[in-house]
mmCIF file of C-alpha atoms and ligand atoms in Angstrom:
data_model
loop_
_atom_site.group_PDB
_atom_site.id
_atom_site.type_symbol
_atom_site.label_atom_id
_atom_site.label_comp_id
_atom_site.label_asym_id
_atom_site.label_seq_id
_atom_site.Cartn_x
_atom_site.Cartn_y
_atom_site.Cartn_z
ATOM 1 C CA UNK Z 1484 112.282 60.963 52.825
ATOM 2 C CA UNK Z 1485 110.985 64.439 51.736
ATOM 3 C CA UNK Z 1486 110.795 66.704 54.726
ATOM 4 C CA UNK Z 1487 106.943 67.711 55.800
ATOM 5 C CA UNK Z 1488 108.576 71.359 55.877
ATOM 6 C CA UNK Z 1489 108.956 70.954 52.039
ATOM 7 C CA UNK Z 1490 105.646 69.406 51.160
ATOM 8 C CA UNK Z 1491 104.102 72.944 50.458
ATOM 9 C CA UNK Z 1492 107.070 74.016 48.382
ATOM 10 C CA UNK Z 1493 106.544 74.201 44.573
ATOM 11 C CA UNK Z 1494 108.204 71.233 42.859
ATOM 12 C CA UNK Z 1495 109.576 73.624 39.973
ATOM 13 C CA UNK Z 1496 110.954 77.244 40.307
ATOM 14 C CA UNK Z 1497 108.383 79.477 39.019
ATOM 15 C CA UNK Z 1498 105.541 77.324 39.754
ATOM 16 C CA UNK Z 1499 102.553 78.078 41.722
ATOM 17 C CA UNK Z 1500 102.651 77.444 45.473
ATOM 18 C CA UNK Z 1501 100.478 74.470 46.259
ATOM 19 C CA UNK Z 1502 97.263 75.014 48.157
ATOM 20 C CA UNK Z 1503 96.797 73.846 52.055
ATOM 21 C CA UNK Z 1504 93.329 73.009 51.938
ATOM 22 C CA UNK Z 1505 91.083 71.813 48.824
ATOM 23 C CA UNK Z 1506 88.487 74.076 48.129
ATOM 24 C CA UNK Z 1507 85.135 72.720 48.465
ATOM 25 C CA UNK Z 1508 83.521 73.619 45.181
ATOM 26 C CA UNK Z 1509 80.193 71.826 44.572
ATOM 27 C CA UNK Z 1510 80.857 68.694 42.241
ATOM 28 C CA UNK Z 1511 77.758 66.560 42.232
ATOM 29 C CA UNK Z 1512 78.261 65.284 38.859
ATOM 30 C CA UNK Z 1513 81.036 64.918 36.715
ATOM 31 C CA UNK Z 1514 79.819 64.983 33.244
ATOM 32 C CA UNK Z 1515 81.973 62.813 30.931
ATOM 33 C CA UNK Z 1516 82.157 64.346 27.145
ATOM 34 C CA UNK Z 1517 84.382 63.044 24.209
ATOM 35 C CA UNK Z 1518 86.010 66.117 22.637
ATOM 36 C CA UNK Z 1519 87.056 64.125 19.385
ATOM 37 C CA UNK Z 1520 82.998 63.631 19.086
ATOM 38 C CA UNK Z 1521 81.832 66.914 17.261
ATOM 39 C CA UNK Z 1522 78.315 66.224 18.051
ATOM 40 C CA UNK Z 1523 78.775 66.258 21.889
ATOM 41 C CA UNK Z 1524 81.439 69.133 21.513
ATOM 42 C CA UNK Z 1525 78.887 71.125 19.999
ATOM 43 C CA UNK Z 1526 76.727 70.450 23.119
ATOM 44 C CA UNK Z 1527 79.112 71.760 25.563
ATOM 45 C CA UNK Z 1528 77.736 75.443 26.153
ATOM 46 C CA UNK Z 1529 74.542 74.228 27.119
ATOM 47 C CA UNK Z 1530 75.856 71.193 29.508
ATOM 48 C CA UNK Z 1531 78.201 73.600 30.999
ATOM 49 C CA UNK Z 1532 75.308 75.620 32.464
ATOM 50 C CA UNK Z 1533 73.717 72.338 33.989
ATOM 51 C CA UNK Z 1534 76.574 70.642 35.920
ATOM 52 C CA UNK Z 1535 79.061 71.401 38.518
ATOM 53 C CA UNK Z 1536 82.131 69.740 36.463
ATOM 54 C CA UNK Z 1537 82.618 69.335 32.656
ATOM 55 C CA UNK Z 1538 85.236 66.546 32.062
ATOM 56 C CA UNK Z 1539 86.839 66.228 28.675
ATOM 57 C CA UNK Z 1540 87.699 62.492 28.517
ATOM 58 C CA UNK Z 1541 90.914 61.496 26.639
ATOM 59 C CA UNK Z 1542 91.223 58.126 28.170
ATOM 60 C CA UNK Z 1543 89.161 54.974 27.987
ATOM 61 C CA UNK Z 1544 85.845 55.010 25.564
ATOM 62 C CA UNK Z 1545 87.983 57.388 22.905
ATOM 63 C CA UNK Z 1546 89.214 55.089 20.237
ATOM 64 C CA UNK Z 1547 92.964 54.809 19.817
ATOM 65 C CA UNK Z 1548 92.933 56.550 16.609
ATOM 66 C CA UNK Z 1549 90.950 59.715 17.870
ATOM 67 C CA UNK Z 1550 93.400 60.133 20.925
ATOM 68 C CA UNK Z 1551 94.898 63.404 19.431
ATOM 69 C CA UNK Z 1552 91.468 64.284 17.896
ATOM 70 C CA UNK Z 1553 90.326 64.257 21.669
ATOM 71 C CA UNK Z 1554 93.022 66.480 22.893
ATOM 72 C CA UNK Z 1555 93.279 68.845 20.194
ATOM 73 C CA UNK Z 1556 89.448 69.078 20.368
ATOM 74 C CA UNK Z 1557 89.779 69.690 24.284
ATOM 75 C CA UNK Z 1558 92.085 72.587 23.308
ATOM 76 C CA UNK Z 1559 89.654 74.349 20.942
ATOM 77 C CA UNK Z 1560 86.646 73.735 23.208
ATOM 78 C CA UNK Z 1561 88.301 75.125 26.401
ATOM 79 C CA UNK Z 1562 89.810 78.375 24.438
ATOM 80 C CA UNK Z 1563 86.320 78.875 22.961
ATOM 81 C CA UNK Z 1564 83.995 78.509 26.131
ATOM 82 C CA UNK Z 1565 83.390 80.431 28.945
ATOM 83 C CA UNK Z 1566 82.545 77.823 31.601
ATOM 84 C CA UNK Z 1567 81.139 80.480 34.120
ATOM 85 C CA UNK Z 1568 81.480 78.815 37.913
ATOM 86 C CA UNK Z 1569 81.438 75.288 36.102
ATOM 87 C CA UNK Z 1570 84.799 73.535 36.958
ATOM 88 C CA UNK Z 1571 86.613 72.357 33.825
ATOM 89 C CA UNK Z 1572 88.437 68.904 34.255
ATOM 90 C CA UNK Z 1573 90.132 66.473 31.988
ATOM 91 C CA UNK Z 1574 90.748 62.640 32.204
ATOM 92 C CA UNK Z 1575 94.127 62.079 30.788
ATOM 93 C CA UNK Z 1576 95.348 58.642 29.351
ATOM 94 C CA UNK Z 1577 96.797 56.311 31.691
ATOM 95 C CA UNK Z 1578 100.590 56.678 33.091
ATOM 96 C CA UNK Z 1579 101.732 53.642 30.805
ATOM 97 C CA UNK Z 1580 100.380 54.797 27.702
ATOM 98 C CA UNK Z 1581 101.976 56.281 24.647
ATOM 99 C CA UNK Z 1582 99.587 59.241 24.891
ATOM 100 C CA UNK Z 1583 99.908 60.932 28.405
ATOM 101 C CA UNK Z 1584 102.930 62.651 27.895
ATOM 102 C CA UNK Z 1585 101.582 64.835 24.906
ATOM 103 C CA UNK Z 1586 98.161 64.835 27.022
ATOM 104 C CA UNK Z 1587 100.084 66.919 29.995
ATOM 105 C CA UNK Z 1588 102.496 69.068 27.501
ATOM 106 C CA UNK Z 1589 99.537 70.149 25.517
ATOM 107 C CA UNK Z 1590 97.109 70.601 27.831
ATOM 108 C CA UNK Z 1591 98.747 72.448 30.755
ATOM 109 C CA UNK Z 1592 100.428 74.830 28.315
ATOM 110 C CA UNK Z 1593 97.554 75.508 26.210
ATOM 111 C CA UNK Z 1594 94.686 75.811 28.482
ATOM 112 C CA UNK Z 1595 96.331 75.102 31.684
ATOM 113 C CA UNK Z 1596 94.470 78.363 33.033
ATOM 114 C CA UNK Z 1597 91.088 76.971 32.479
ATOM 115 C CA UNK Z 1598 91.636 73.530 33.960
ATOM 116 C CA UNK Z 1599 90.931 73.138 37.414
ATOM 117 C CA UNK Z 1600 91.797 69.032 37.940
ATOM 118 C CA UNK Z 1601 93.165 66.544 36.108
ATOM 119 C CA UNK Z 1602 91.956 62.918 36.661
ATOM 120 C CA UNK Z 1603 94.666 60.421 36.246
ATOM 121 C CA UNK Z 1604 93.472 56.843 35.959
ATOM 122 C CA UNK Z 1605 94.602 53.409 36.872
ATOM 123 C CA UNK Z 1606 96.804 55.006 39.647
ATOM 124 C CA UNK Z 1607 98.530 52.127 41.659
ATOM 125 C CA UNK Z 1608 100.399 54.259 44.368
ATOM 126 C CA UNK Z 1609 101.997 57.166 45.474
ATOM 127 C CA UNK Z 1610 104.742 57.052 42.812
ATOM 128 C CA UNK Z 1611 102.182 57.549 40.208
ATOM 129 C CA UNK Z 1612 101.144 60.919 41.867
ATOM 130 C CA UNK Z 1613 104.761 61.849 42.527
ATOM 131 C CA UNK Z 1614 105.481 61.640 39.016
ATOM 132 C CA UNK Z 1615 102.574 63.798 37.768
ATOM 133 C CA UNK Z 1616 103.109 66.170 40.680
ATOM 134 C CA UNK Z 1617 106.872 67.211 39.478
ATOM 135 C CA UNK Z 1618 105.516 67.230 35.732
ATOM 136 C CA UNK Z 1619 102.751 69.419 36.629
ATOM 137 C CA UNK Z 1620 104.758 71.576 38.529
ATOM 138 C CA UNK Z 1621 107.399 71.795 35.674
ATOM 139 C CA UNK Z 1622 104.607 72.681 32.915
ATOM 140 C CA UNK Z 1623 102.643 75.100 35.171
ATOM 141 C CA UNK Z 1624 106.055 77.109 35.418
ATOM 142 C CA UNK Z 1625 106.812 77.281 31.614
ATOM 143 C CA UNK Z 1626 103.048 77.991 31.342
ATOM 144 C CA UNK Z 1627 103.141 81.055 33.614
ATOM 145 C CA UNK Z 1628 100.206 79.560 35.520
ATOM 146 C CA UNK Z 1629 99.249 81.433 38.833
ATOM 147 C CA UNK Z 1630 97.281 78.772 40.710
ATOM 148 C CA UNK Z 1631 98.217 75.035 40.661
ATOM 149 C CA UNK Z 1632 96.180 72.296 38.716
ATOM 150 C CA UNK Z 1633 94.729 69.835 41.294
ATOM 151 C CA UNK Z 1634 94.916 66.114 40.838
ATOM 152 C CA UNK Z 1635 92.043 63.556 40.918
ATOM 153 C CA UNK Z 1636 92.964 59.772 41.212
ATOM 154 C CA UNK Z 1637 90.725 56.884 39.827
ATOM 155 C CA UNK Z 1638 90.795 53.814 42.219
ATOM 156 C CA UNK Z 1639 90.635 51.039 39.909
ATOM 157 C CA UNK Z 1640 93.501 48.582 40.177
ATOM 158 C CA UNK Z 1641 93.793 46.061 43.394
ATOM 159 C CA UNK Z 1642 97.169 47.725 44.154
ATOM 160 C CA UNK Z 1643 95.642 51.153 44.139
ATOM 161 C CA UNK Z 1644 92.846 49.993 46.478
ATOM 162 C CA UNK Z 1645 95.844 48.486 48.681
ATOM 163 C CA UNK Z 1646 97.513 51.728 48.463
ATOM 164 C CA UNK Z 1647 94.497 53.960 48.884
ATOM 165 C CA UNK Z 1648 95.772 55.815 51.911
ATOM 166 C CA UNK Z 1649 99.057 56.927 50.385
ATOM 167 C CA UNK Z 1650 97.621 58.128 47.083
ATOM 168 C CA UNK Z 1651 95.392 60.296 49.190
ATOM 169 C CA UNK Z 1652 98.294 61.766 50.749
ATOM 170 C CA UNK Z 1653 100.665 61.855 48.031
ATOM 171 C CA UNK Z 1654 100.627 65.289 46.986
ATOM 172 C CA UNK Z 1655 98.788 68.732 48.304
ATOM 173 C CA UNK Z 1656 97.398 68.652 44.806
ATOM 174 C CA UNK Z 1657 95.153 65.707 45.588
ATOM 175 C CA UNK Z 1658 91.879 66.762 45.180
ATOM 176 C CA UNK Z 1659 89.598 63.521 45.370
ATOM 177 C CA UNK Z 1660 89.635 59.832 44.365
ATOM 178 C CA UNK Z 1661 86.806 58.317 42.066
ATOM 179 C CA UNK Z 1662 85.885 54.516 42.418
ATOM 180 C CA UNK Z 1663 86.266 53.224 38.875
ATOM 181 C CA UNK Z 1664 84.417 49.911 39.380
ATOM 182 C CA UNK Z 1665 84.797 48.657 35.701
ATOM 183 C CA UNK Z 1666 88.617 48.690 35.582
ATOM 184 C CA UNK Z 1667 88.576 47.571 39.388
ATOM 185 C CA UNK Z 1668 86.466 44.416 38.703
ATOM 186 C CA UNK Z 1669 88.775 43.299 36.171
ATOM 187 C CA UNK Z 1670 91.760 43.929 37.936
ATOM 188 C CA UNK Z 1671 90.379 42.011 40.540
ATOM 189 C CA UNK Z 1672 89.110 39.371 38.715
ATOM 190 C CA UNK Z 1673 85.606 39.953 39.822
ATOM 191 C CA UNK Z 1674 83.147 38.107 37.969
ATOM 192 C CA UNK Z 1675 80.753 41.395 37.083
ATOM 193 C CA UNK Z 1676 80.738 42.441 33.478
ATOM 194 C CA UNK Z 1677 78.613 45.643 34.464
ATOM 195 C CA UNK Z 1678 79.830 49.276 35.232
ATOM 196 C CA UNK Z 1679 79.135 49.566 38.563
ATOM 197 C CA UNK Z 1680 75.941 48.705 40.408
ATOM 198 C CA UNK Z 1681 74.638 45.441 41.710
ATOM 199 C CA UNK Z 1682 74.846 41.706 40.779
ATOM 200 C CA UNK Z 1683 71.947 39.601 41.070
ATOM 201 C CA UNK Z 1684 74.197 36.695 42.250
ATOM 202 C CA UNK Z 1685 75.892 38.680 45.292
ATOM 203 C CA UNK Z 1686 73.214 37.943 47.818
ATOM 204 C CA UNK Z 1687 72.262 36.757 50.902
ATOM 205 C CA UNK Z 1688 69.788 34.437 51.896
ATOM 206 C CA UNK Z 1689 67.377 33.924 54.907
ATOM 207 C CA UNK Z 1690 67.884 30.959 57.100
ATOM 208 C CA UNK Z 1691 65.595 27.915 56.324
ATOM 209 C CA UNK Z 1692 62.816 27.235 58.648
ATOM 210 C CA UNK Z 1693 63.627 24.144 60.645
ATOM 211 C CA UNK Z 1694 62.845 20.757 58.998
ATOM 212 C CA UNK Z 1695 62.058 22.656 55.799
ATOM 213 C CA UNK Z 1696 65.163 23.294 53.668
ATOM 214 C CA UNK Z 1697 63.051 23.258 50.492
ATOM 215 C CA UNK Z 1698 60.602 26.007 51.527
ATOM 216 C CA UNK Z 1699 61.231 29.307 49.229
ATOM 217 C CA UNK Z 1700 63.429 31.766 51.536
ATOM 218 C CA UNK Z 1701 63.944 35.485 50.776
ATOM 219 C CA UNK Z 1702 67.266 36.825 49.398
ATOM 220 C CA UNK Z 1703 68.553 40.359 49.590
ATOM 221 C CA UNK Z 1704 70.960 41.659 47.015
ATOM 222 C CA UNK Z 1705 74.045 43.064 48.457
ATOM 223 C CA UNK Z 1706 76.385 45.831 47.139
ATOM 224 C CA UNK Z 1707 79.421 44.675 45.475
ATOM 225 C CA UNK Z 1708 81.015 47.920 46.067
ATOM 226 C CA UNK Z 1709 80.388 48.906 49.981
ATOM 227 C CA UNK Z 1710 83.852 47.645 51.079
ATOM 228 C CA UNK Z 1711 85.765 49.741 48.497
ATOM 229 C CA UNK Z 1712 83.720 52.881 48.867
ATOM 230 C CA UNK Z 1713 84.016 52.890 52.377
ATOM 231 C CA UNK Z 1714 87.741 52.358 52.116
ATOM 232 C CA UNK Z 1715 88.148 55.185 49.680
ATOM 233 C CA UNK Z 1716 85.865 57.391 51.940
ATOM 234 C CA UNK Z 1717 88.072 56.959 54.822
ATOM 235 C CA UNK Z 1718 91.423 57.635 53.024
ATOM 236 C CA UNK Z 1719 90.071 60.879 51.450
ATOM 237 C CA UNK Z 1720 88.632 62.040 54.810
ATOM 238 C CA UNK Z 1721 91.744 61.224 56.626
ATOM 239 C CA UNK Z 1722 93.681 63.493 53.803
ATOM 240 C CA UNK Z 1723 91.055 66.284 53.640
ATOM 241 C CA UNK Z 1724 90.283 65.254 49.864
ATOM 242 C CA UNK Z 1725 87.037 64.394 48.591
ATOM 243 C CA UNK Z 1726 85.698 61.022 47.471
ATOM 244 C CA UNK Z 1727 83.191 60.272 44.203
ATOM 245 C CA UNK Z 1728 81.417 57.460 43.284
ATOM 246 C CA UNK Z 1729 82.478 56.625 39.475
ATOM 247 C CA UNK Z 1730 80.615 55.644 36.722
ATOM 248 C CA UNK Z 1731 77.117 53.645 36.440
ATOM 249 C CA UNK Z 1732 76.926 51.950 32.936
ATOM 250 C CA UNK Z 1733 73.638 50.965 32.320
ATOM 251 C CA UNK Z 1734 71.813 54.155 31.118
ATOM 252 C CA UNK Z 1735 68.277 53.013 31.069
ATOM 253 C CA UNK Z 1736 68.128 51.831 34.811
ATOM 254 C CA UNK Z 1737 67.897 55.199 36.002
ATOM 255 C CA UNK Z 1738 66.490 53.822 39.531
ATOM 256 C CA UNK Z 1739 69.320 51.538 40.176
ATOM 257 C CA UNK Z 1740 71.761 54.421 39.407
ATOM 258 C CA UNK Z 1741 70.122 56.405 42.061
ATOM 259 C CA UNK Z 1742 70.326 53.870 44.587
ATOM 260 C CA UNK Z 1743 73.887 53.203 43.650
ATOM 261 C CA UNK Z 1744 74.425 57.022 43.655
ATOM 262 C CA UNK Z 1745 72.548 57.462 47.035
ATOM 263 C CA UNK Z 1746 74.520 54.852 48.802
ATOM 264 C CA UNK Z 1747 77.541 56.364 48.005
ATOM 265 C CA UNK Z 1748 76.221 59.923 49.076
ATOM 266 C CA UNK Z 1749 75.256 58.298 52.316
ATOM 267 C CA UNK Z 1750 78.774 56.957 52.994
ATOM 268 C CA UNK Z 1751 80.334 60.062 52.649
ATOM 269 C CA UNK Z 1752 80.674 60.786 48.536
ATOM 270 C CA UNK Z 1753 80.125 64.232 47.137
ATOM 271 C CA UNK Z 1754 79.591 63.163 43.717
ATOM 272 C CA UNK Z 1755 79.519 60.651 40.798
ATOM 273 C CA UNK Z 1756 80.254 60.565 37.110
ATOM 274 C CA UNK Z 1757 77.385 61.438 34.656
ATOM 275 C CA UNK Z 1758 78.086 59.528 31.334
ATOM 276 C CA UNK Z 1759 74.615 60.483 29.727
ATOM 277 C CA UNK Z 1760 72.477 63.838 30.368
ATOM 278 C CA UNK Z 1761 69.751 61.566 32.146
ATOM 279 C CA UNK Z 1762 72.141 61.316 34.961
ATOM 280 C CA UNK Z 1763 72.980 64.782 35.511
ATOM 281 C CA UNK Z 1764 69.491 65.300 37.623
ATOM 282 C CA UNK Z 1765 69.737 61.962 39.479
ATOM 283 C CA UNK Z 1766 73.351 63.291 40.570
ATOM 284 C CA UNK Z 1767 71.830 66.863 41.175
ATOM 285 C CA UNK Z 1768 69.150 65.174 43.287
ATOM 286 C CA UNK Z 1769 70.866 62.453 45.279
ATOM 287 C CA UNK Z 1770 74.140 64.467 46.266
ATOM 288 C CA UNK Z 1771 71.959 67.554 47.151
ATOM 289 C CA UNK Z 1772 70.641 66.993 51.008
ATOM 290 C CA UNK Z 1773 66.868 66.929 50.941
ATOM 291 C CA UNK Z 1774 65.487 70.093 52.180
ATOM 292 C CA UNK Z 1775 63.573 68.199 55.046
ATOM 293 C CA UNK Z 1776 66.994 67.037 56.277
ATOM 294 C CA UNK Z 1777 68.409 70.458 55.791
ATOM 295 C CA UNK Z 1778 65.640 72.029 57.874
ATOM 296 C CA UNK Z 1779 66.106 69.304 60.740
ATOM 297 C CA UNK Z 1780 69.886 69.870 60.922
ATOM 298 C CA UNK Z 1781 69.533 73.621 61.256
ATOM 299 C CA UNK Z 1782 66.925 73.159 64.010
ATOM 300 C CA UNK Z 1783 69.220 70.854 65.822
ATOM 301 C CA UNK Z 1784 72.315 73.320 65.477
ATOM 302 C CA UNK Z 1785 69.939 76.047 66.775
ATOM 303 C CA UNK Z 1786 68.819 74.360 69.611
ATOM 304 C CA UNK Z 1787 72.218 73.293 70.481
ATOM 305 C CA UNK Z 1788 73.514 76.662 71.086
ATOM 306 C CA UNK Z 1789 77.355 76.520 71.588
ATOM 307 C CA UNK Z 1790 77.117 72.819 70.418
ATOM 308 C CA UNK Z 1791 78.070 71.219 73.943
ATOM 309 C CA UNK Z 1792 75.784 69.382 76.107
ATOM 310 C CA UNK Z 1793 72.214 67.344 75.303
ATOM 311 C CA UNK Z 1794 68.719 68.494 74.395
ATOM 312 C CA UNK Z 1795 65.723 66.409 73.462
ATOM 313 C CA UNK Z 1796 63.944 67.284 70.236
ATOM 314 C CA UNK Z 1797 61.063 65.591 68.835
ATOM 315 C CA UNK Z 1798 62.045 62.706 71.269
ATOM 316 C CA UNK Z 1799 65.276 62.221 69.790
ATOM 317 C CA UNK Z 1800 68.700 62.811 71.906
ATOM 318 C CA UNK Z 1801 71.012 65.259 70.404
ATOM 319 C CA UNK Z 1802 74.573 65.928 71.716
ATOM 320 C CA UNK Z 1803 77.963 67.321 70.481
ATOM 321 C CA UNK Z 1804 78.173 64.779 68.374
ATOM 322 C CA UNK Z 1805 74.898 64.767 66.327
ATOM 323 C CA UNK Z 1806 75.546 68.709 66.407
ATOM 324 C CA UNK Z 1807 78.667 67.616 64.269
ATOM 325 C CA UNK Z 1808 76.592 65.466 61.913
ATOM 326 C CA UNK Z 1809 74.234 68.087 61.285
ATOM 327 C CA UNK Z 1810 76.768 70.643 60.751
ATOM 328 C CA UNK Z 1811 78.132 68.333 57.831
ATOM 329 C CA UNK Z 1812 74.624 68.690 56.220
ATOM 330 C CA UNK Z 1813 73.984 72.167 56.913
ATOM 331 C CA UNK Z 1814 77.580 73.214 55.564
ATOM 332 C CA UNK Z 1815 76.897 70.900 52.215
ATOM 333 C CA UNK Z 1816 73.762 72.752 51.707
ATOM 334 C CA UNK Z 1817 74.784 76.514 52.430
ATOM 335 C CA UNK Z 1818 77.725 75.430 50.009
ATOM 336 C CA UNK Z 1819 75.161 73.920 47.235
ATOM 337 C CA UNK Z 1820 72.698 76.787 47.608
ATOM 338 C CA UNK Z 1821 75.011 79.393 46.814
ATOM 339 C CA UNK Z 1822 75.336 78.000 43.720
ATOM 340 C CA UNK Z 1823 71.963 76.785 43.133
ATOM 341 C CA UNK Z 1824 68.970 79.201 43.439
ATOM 342 C CA UNK Z 1825 66.350 76.675 43.078
ATOM 343 C CA UNK Z 1826 68.164 74.332 45.995
ATOM 344 C CA UNK Z 1827 68.246 77.893 47.956
ATOM 345 C CA UNK Z 1828 64.737 78.377 47.488
ATOM 346 C CA UNK Z 1829 63.635 74.813 48.183
ATOM 347 C CA UNK Z 1830 65.854 74.677 51.702
ATOM 348 C CA UNK Z 1831 64.484 78.091 52.693
ATOM 349 C CA UNK Z 1832 60.742 76.933 52.346
ATOM 350 C CA UNK Z 1833 61.705 73.757 54.152
ATOM 351 C CA UNK Z 1834 62.530 76.054 57.011
ATOM 352 C CA UNK Z 1835 59.572 77.842 57.389
ATOM 353 C CA UNK Z 1836 57.658 74.633 57.542
HETATM 354 C C1 LIG G 2978 86.319 53.723 35.076
HETATM 355 O O1 LIG G 2978 87.195 54.208 34.571
HETATM 356 C C2 LIG G 2978 86.064 52.599 35.323
HETATM 357 O O2 LIG G 2978 86.816 51.759 34.953
HETATM 358 O O3 LIG G 2978 85.108 52.041 36.017
HETATM 359 MG MG1 LIG G 2979 88.732 52.921 33.886
#
C-alpha cells in the first residue's frame, strides 16, 4: 500500500510536483481532429481559436497504417502553433496496443511542454492509471518539464465502469473522465449500434386503459446512458475531478446531440466531445449556463447574505442549500465569462433586466 503521505510526491526523480487541485479551465468542448489528415491539420489554427480544448486523436478513427503519421503530425502541429488560452490534449492509443509506448515517449519528450492533458482510452482500473502515472513522471523528468501533464480516462468498458471510483482517485494527475458510449456498448453487449444518444426501442409505455389493452398508448424514450453518466459524475465529484459526456456520432442530428449534451450538463458534466465543427456551437451553448439562470443565481446569492437562513424570492424558498446550488451556477459562469467576452456581456445584460 502506498502511504497517503507519498501521494503528492513525484514518481520519478526530477519530475514536477503533482498538483493538489485540478484547476478548473473551461472545457465545454473537446474538439477532436486527426493529425494525419492534412486538410484537418491545416484548419487547426482557426479551429483552436473557437474551442476550449483541441485534441489530437491518435486512437480509434485513425487507421492502423496512419498511426505514425498521426503522431508525427501532432508533434509538427504542436510545435508550429500558438494555442493561446486553448488547451492542447491528445488521445493516445490504448494501453494494450503496439503504438502507445511510442506515443508517450515521443509526445512527452517532443511537445510535453505544450500538452495539457493526455486522454487514455479503455481504462479498466487503477492499475492502468498507475502505469501511465509512473511512465509520465519518468518522461517528464527526462524532458525537463516544469508542470505535470494531467490524465483523463475514457469510461468505455464494463470493467472500467465497475471500477470508476478507484480510477477517479488513482493519481493526483487525474483531471477527468469521459463517457465512451460506443466502446462501452460493445463491451457490455448492449444492442445499440449508434455512437451515444438514445434508441427508439428503449422506452416505457403508458398503462392500458382498463378493459382496453388494444387502444394506442403513449411511449416515452428513455436515456440509455443515464445510469453510467450519473455514476461517473459521482465518482468524479467525490475525487475533485471533472466529468464529460463523450461523442455523439450522428452529426446531422443536431437536435438530439443538443438534448444528449444538455442531459449530461444538467447531471453535472462540464463538457462533451465535438467530432465536427457543427457540434462546437452546440457544446458552447449547452455547457454555458443560460444568462437568465445566472442572473437568478446571483439574485439568490445576493439575497442570502452570509449564505445561512431562509428567504423567499418570487414565491420560492431559498436556504443554505439553494445558496450552494446557485454558487455552482455563478462560479461556472464567472469562469466561462473570463474566457468568453460574448458570454460575459450576455450575463451582464441579463442581470440588468
Ligand atoms: C469513444 O471512444 C467511444 O468508444 O464512444
Ligand atoms: Mg472508444
